[in-house]
Coordinates of C-alpha atoms in Angstrom, one line a residue:
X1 CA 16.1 16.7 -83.5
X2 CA 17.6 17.6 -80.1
X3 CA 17.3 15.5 -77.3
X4 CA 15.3 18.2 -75.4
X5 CA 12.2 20.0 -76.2
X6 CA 12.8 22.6 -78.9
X7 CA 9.7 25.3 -78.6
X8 CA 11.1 26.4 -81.9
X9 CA 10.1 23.2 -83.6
X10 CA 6.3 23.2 -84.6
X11 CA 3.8 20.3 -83.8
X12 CA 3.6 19.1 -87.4
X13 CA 7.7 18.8 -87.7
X14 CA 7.9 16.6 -84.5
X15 CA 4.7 14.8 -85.7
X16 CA 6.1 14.3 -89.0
X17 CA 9.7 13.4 -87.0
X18 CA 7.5 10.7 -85.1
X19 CA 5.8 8.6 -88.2
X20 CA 9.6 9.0 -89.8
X21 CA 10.9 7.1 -86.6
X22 CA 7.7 4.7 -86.0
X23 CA 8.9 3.7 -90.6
X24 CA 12.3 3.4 -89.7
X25 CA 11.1 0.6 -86.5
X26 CA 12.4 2.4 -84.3
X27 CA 9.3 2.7 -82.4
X28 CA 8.4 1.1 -79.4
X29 CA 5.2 3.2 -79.1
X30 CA 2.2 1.0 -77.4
X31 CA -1.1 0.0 -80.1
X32 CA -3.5 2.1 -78.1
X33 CA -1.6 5.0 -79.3
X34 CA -0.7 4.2 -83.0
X35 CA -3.8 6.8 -84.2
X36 CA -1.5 9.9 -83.0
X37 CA 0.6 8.7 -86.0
X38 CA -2.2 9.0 -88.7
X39 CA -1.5 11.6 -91.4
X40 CA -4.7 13.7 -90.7
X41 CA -4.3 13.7 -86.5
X42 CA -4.0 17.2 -85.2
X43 CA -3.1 16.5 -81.4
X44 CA -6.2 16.8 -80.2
X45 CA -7.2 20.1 -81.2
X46 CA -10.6 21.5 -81.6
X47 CA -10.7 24.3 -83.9
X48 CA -14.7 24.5 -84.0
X49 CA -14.7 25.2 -80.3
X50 CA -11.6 27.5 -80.7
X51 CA -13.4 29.9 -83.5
X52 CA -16.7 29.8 -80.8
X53 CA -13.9 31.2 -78.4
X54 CA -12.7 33.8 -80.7
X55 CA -16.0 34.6 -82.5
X56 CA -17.0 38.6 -81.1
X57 CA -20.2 37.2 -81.2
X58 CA -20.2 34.8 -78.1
X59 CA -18.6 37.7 -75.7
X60 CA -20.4 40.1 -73.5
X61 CA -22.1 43.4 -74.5
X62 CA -20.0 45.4 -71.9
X63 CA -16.7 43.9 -73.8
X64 CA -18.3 45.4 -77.0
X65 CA -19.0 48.3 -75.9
X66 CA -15.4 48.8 -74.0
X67 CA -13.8 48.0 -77.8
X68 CA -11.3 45.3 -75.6
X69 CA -10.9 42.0 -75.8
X70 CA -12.8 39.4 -73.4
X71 CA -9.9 37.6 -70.6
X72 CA -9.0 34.3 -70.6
X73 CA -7.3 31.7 -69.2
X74 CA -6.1 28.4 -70.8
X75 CA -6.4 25.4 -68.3
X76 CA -5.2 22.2 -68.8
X77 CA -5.5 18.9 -66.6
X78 CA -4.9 15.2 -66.7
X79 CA -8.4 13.1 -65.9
X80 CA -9.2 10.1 -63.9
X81 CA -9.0 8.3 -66.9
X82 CA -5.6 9.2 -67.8
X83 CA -6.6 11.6 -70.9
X84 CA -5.6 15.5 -71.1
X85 CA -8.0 18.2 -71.3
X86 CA -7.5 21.4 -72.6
X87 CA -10.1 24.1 -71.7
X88 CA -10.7 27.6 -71.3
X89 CA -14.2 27.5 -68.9
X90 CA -13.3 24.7 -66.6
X91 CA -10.3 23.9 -64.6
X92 CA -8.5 23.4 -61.2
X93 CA -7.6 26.7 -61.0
X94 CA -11.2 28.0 -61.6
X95 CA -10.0 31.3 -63.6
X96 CA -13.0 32.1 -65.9
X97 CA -14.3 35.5 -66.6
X98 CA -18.0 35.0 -67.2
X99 CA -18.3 38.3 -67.2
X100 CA -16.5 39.0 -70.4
X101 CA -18.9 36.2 -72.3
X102 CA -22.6 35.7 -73.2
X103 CA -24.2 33.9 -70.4
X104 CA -25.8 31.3 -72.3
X105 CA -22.2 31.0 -74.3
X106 CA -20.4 30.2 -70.8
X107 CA -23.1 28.1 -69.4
X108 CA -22.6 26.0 -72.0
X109 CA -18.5 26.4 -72.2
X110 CA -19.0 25.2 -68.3
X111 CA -20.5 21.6 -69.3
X112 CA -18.9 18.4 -69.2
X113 CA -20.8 17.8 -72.8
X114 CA -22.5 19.3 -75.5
X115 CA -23.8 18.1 -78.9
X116 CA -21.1 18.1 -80.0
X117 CA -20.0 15.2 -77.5
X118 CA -17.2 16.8 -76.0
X119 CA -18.1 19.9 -74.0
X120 CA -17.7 23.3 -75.9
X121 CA -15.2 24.7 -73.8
X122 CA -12.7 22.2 -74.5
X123 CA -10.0 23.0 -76.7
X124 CA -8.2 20.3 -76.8
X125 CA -8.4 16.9 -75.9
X126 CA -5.5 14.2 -76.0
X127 CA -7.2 10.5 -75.5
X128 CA -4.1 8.2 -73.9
X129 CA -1.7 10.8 -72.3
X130 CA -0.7 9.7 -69.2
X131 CA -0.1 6.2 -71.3
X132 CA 2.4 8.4 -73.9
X133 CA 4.2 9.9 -71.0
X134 CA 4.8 6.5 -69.8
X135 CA 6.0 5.2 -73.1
X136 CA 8.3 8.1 -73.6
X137 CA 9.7 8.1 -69.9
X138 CA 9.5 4.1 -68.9
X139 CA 9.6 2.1 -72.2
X140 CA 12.3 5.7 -73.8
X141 CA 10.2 5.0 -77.1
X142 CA 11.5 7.2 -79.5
X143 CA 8.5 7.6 -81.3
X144 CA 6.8 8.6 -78.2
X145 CA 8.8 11.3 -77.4
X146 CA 8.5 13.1 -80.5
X147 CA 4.6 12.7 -79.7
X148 CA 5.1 14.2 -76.5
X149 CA 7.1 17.2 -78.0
X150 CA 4.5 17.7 -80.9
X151 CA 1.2 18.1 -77.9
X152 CA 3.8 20.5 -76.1
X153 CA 4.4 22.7 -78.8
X154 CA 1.0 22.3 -80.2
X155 CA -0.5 23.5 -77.0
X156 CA 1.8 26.5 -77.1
X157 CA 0.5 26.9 -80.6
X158 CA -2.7 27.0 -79.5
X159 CA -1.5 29.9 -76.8
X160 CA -0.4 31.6 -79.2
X161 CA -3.0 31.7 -81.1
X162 CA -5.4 32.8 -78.4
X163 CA -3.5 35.6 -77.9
X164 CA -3.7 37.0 -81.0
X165 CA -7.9 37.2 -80.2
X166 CA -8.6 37.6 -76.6
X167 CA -6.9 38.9 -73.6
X168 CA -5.0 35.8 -72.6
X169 CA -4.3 36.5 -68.8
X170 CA -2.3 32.9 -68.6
X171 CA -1.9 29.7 -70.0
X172 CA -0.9 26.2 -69.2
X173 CA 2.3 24.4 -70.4
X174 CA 3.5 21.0 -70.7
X175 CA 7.1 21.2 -69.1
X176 CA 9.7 18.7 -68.9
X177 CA 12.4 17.6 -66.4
X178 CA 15.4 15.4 -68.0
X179 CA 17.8 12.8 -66.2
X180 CA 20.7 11.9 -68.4
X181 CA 19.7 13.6 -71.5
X182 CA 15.7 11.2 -71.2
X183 CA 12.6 12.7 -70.0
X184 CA 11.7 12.0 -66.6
X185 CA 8.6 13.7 -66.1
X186 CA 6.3 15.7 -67.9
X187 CA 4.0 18.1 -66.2
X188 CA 1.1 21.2 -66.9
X189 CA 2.6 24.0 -65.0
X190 CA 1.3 27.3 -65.1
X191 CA 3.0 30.1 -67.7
X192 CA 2.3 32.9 -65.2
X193 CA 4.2 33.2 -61.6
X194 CA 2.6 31.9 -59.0
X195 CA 1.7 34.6 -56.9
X196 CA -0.2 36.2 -59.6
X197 CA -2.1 33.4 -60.4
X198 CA -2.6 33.2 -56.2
X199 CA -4.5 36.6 -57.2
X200 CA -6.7 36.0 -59.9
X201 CA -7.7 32.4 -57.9
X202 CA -9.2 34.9 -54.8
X203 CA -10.0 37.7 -57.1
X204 CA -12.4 35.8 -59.1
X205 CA -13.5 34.5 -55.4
X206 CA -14.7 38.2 -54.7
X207 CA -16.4 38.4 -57.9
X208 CA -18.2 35.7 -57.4
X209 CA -19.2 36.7 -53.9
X210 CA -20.3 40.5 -55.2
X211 CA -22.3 38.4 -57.7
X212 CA -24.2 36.6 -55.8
X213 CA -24.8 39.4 -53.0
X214 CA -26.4 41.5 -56.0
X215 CA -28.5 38.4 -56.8
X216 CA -29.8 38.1 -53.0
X217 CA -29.8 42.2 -52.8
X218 CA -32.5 41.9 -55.9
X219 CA -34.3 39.1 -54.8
X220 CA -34.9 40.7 -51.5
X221 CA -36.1 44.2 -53.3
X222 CA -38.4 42.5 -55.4
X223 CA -40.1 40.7 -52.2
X224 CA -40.5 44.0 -50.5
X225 CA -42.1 45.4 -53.3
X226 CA -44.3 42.4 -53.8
X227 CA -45.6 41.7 -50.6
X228 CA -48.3 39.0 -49.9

């Protein structure tokens, strides 16, 4: 394996590289994160919530009826609690087409939690990141970088996969900065230029300001219809 990321390398060959290196004791990879190295761990991916996404099913009648494919956008964000979350419903960027989805579907997609225990929307979810960036970049744990590179390439898997089933209009990446051939930092940046997601930020502002002018347009009709 390369010192550098390799986005030609899939998840499972740098997961397999990583419990190769953590065998040989070569790892210096903290406890906490010593389940990323079981056989059946799949970096955090969701694919229940994933086949909801892509299911024809869950999305509008007006995206039906238009034969296209419903937009969407693939956030990703580290929480207060130092875990990653990968979602296509909720996000800092607030790009989310509810339009293009069955209302009850994106309600739902919108939650923090479902039965499920982790909210619908989320994709993805990697328990102990911020602590794996530090063993890669502080403690240069082998083991831990091959982790690092498998959830970067297994989120561009997931990208990819999207893609393939809805109208991806962006994605998030994990990109990484190097200092002497190691990892210094390792950040979710945006796939699309800036400026364009500057415009889907304000242009889902105006649709969600039409929206709710049609609501108060309709409330108002039906009172002067109904008066008392």
């Amino acid at each position: 394996m390369t010192t550098l990321f390799d986005p030609f390398i899939s998840s499972s060959d740098y997961l397999a590289l990583a419990r190769d290196r953590d065998r040989t004791g070569t790892s210096r990879l903290h406890e906490d994160l010593s389940q990323m190295l079981d056989n059946d761990y799949a970096c955090g991916l969701n694919q229940e919530h994933v086949d909801v996404l892509i299911y024809p099913a869950n999305w509008s009648s007006a995206v039906r009826d238009e034969n296209r494919k419903p937009r969407a956008y693939l956030h990703a964000r580290v929480n207060q609690k130092g875990n990653a979350e990968v979602n296509w419903a909720r996000g800092d960027h607030e790009v989310v087409y509810e339009e293009d989805f069955l209302a009850r579907y994106v309600s739902a997609a919108q939650s923090a939690a479902s039965v499920t225990g982790r909210g619908i929307g989320e994709l993805m979810w990697w328990k102990g990141f911020e602590l794996l960036v530090s063993n890669a970049i502080i403690r240069r744990s082998p083991v831990a970088t091959a982790l690092l590179y498998a959830h970067a390439a297994s989120l561009n898997e997931l990208a990819s996969v999207l893609a393939q089933h809805v109208n991806l209009v962006g994605a998030t990446a994990l990109k990484f900065t190097y200092q002497d051939a190691e990892i210094s930092s390792a950040d979710f940046v945006p796939t699309i230029p800036s400026d364009r997601l500057r415009e889907m930020i304000q242009e889902r502002g105006r649709r969600k300001a039409a929206t709710l002018r049609e609501a108060v347009e309709r409330i108002a009709k039906l009172d002067a219809e109904d008066p008392e």
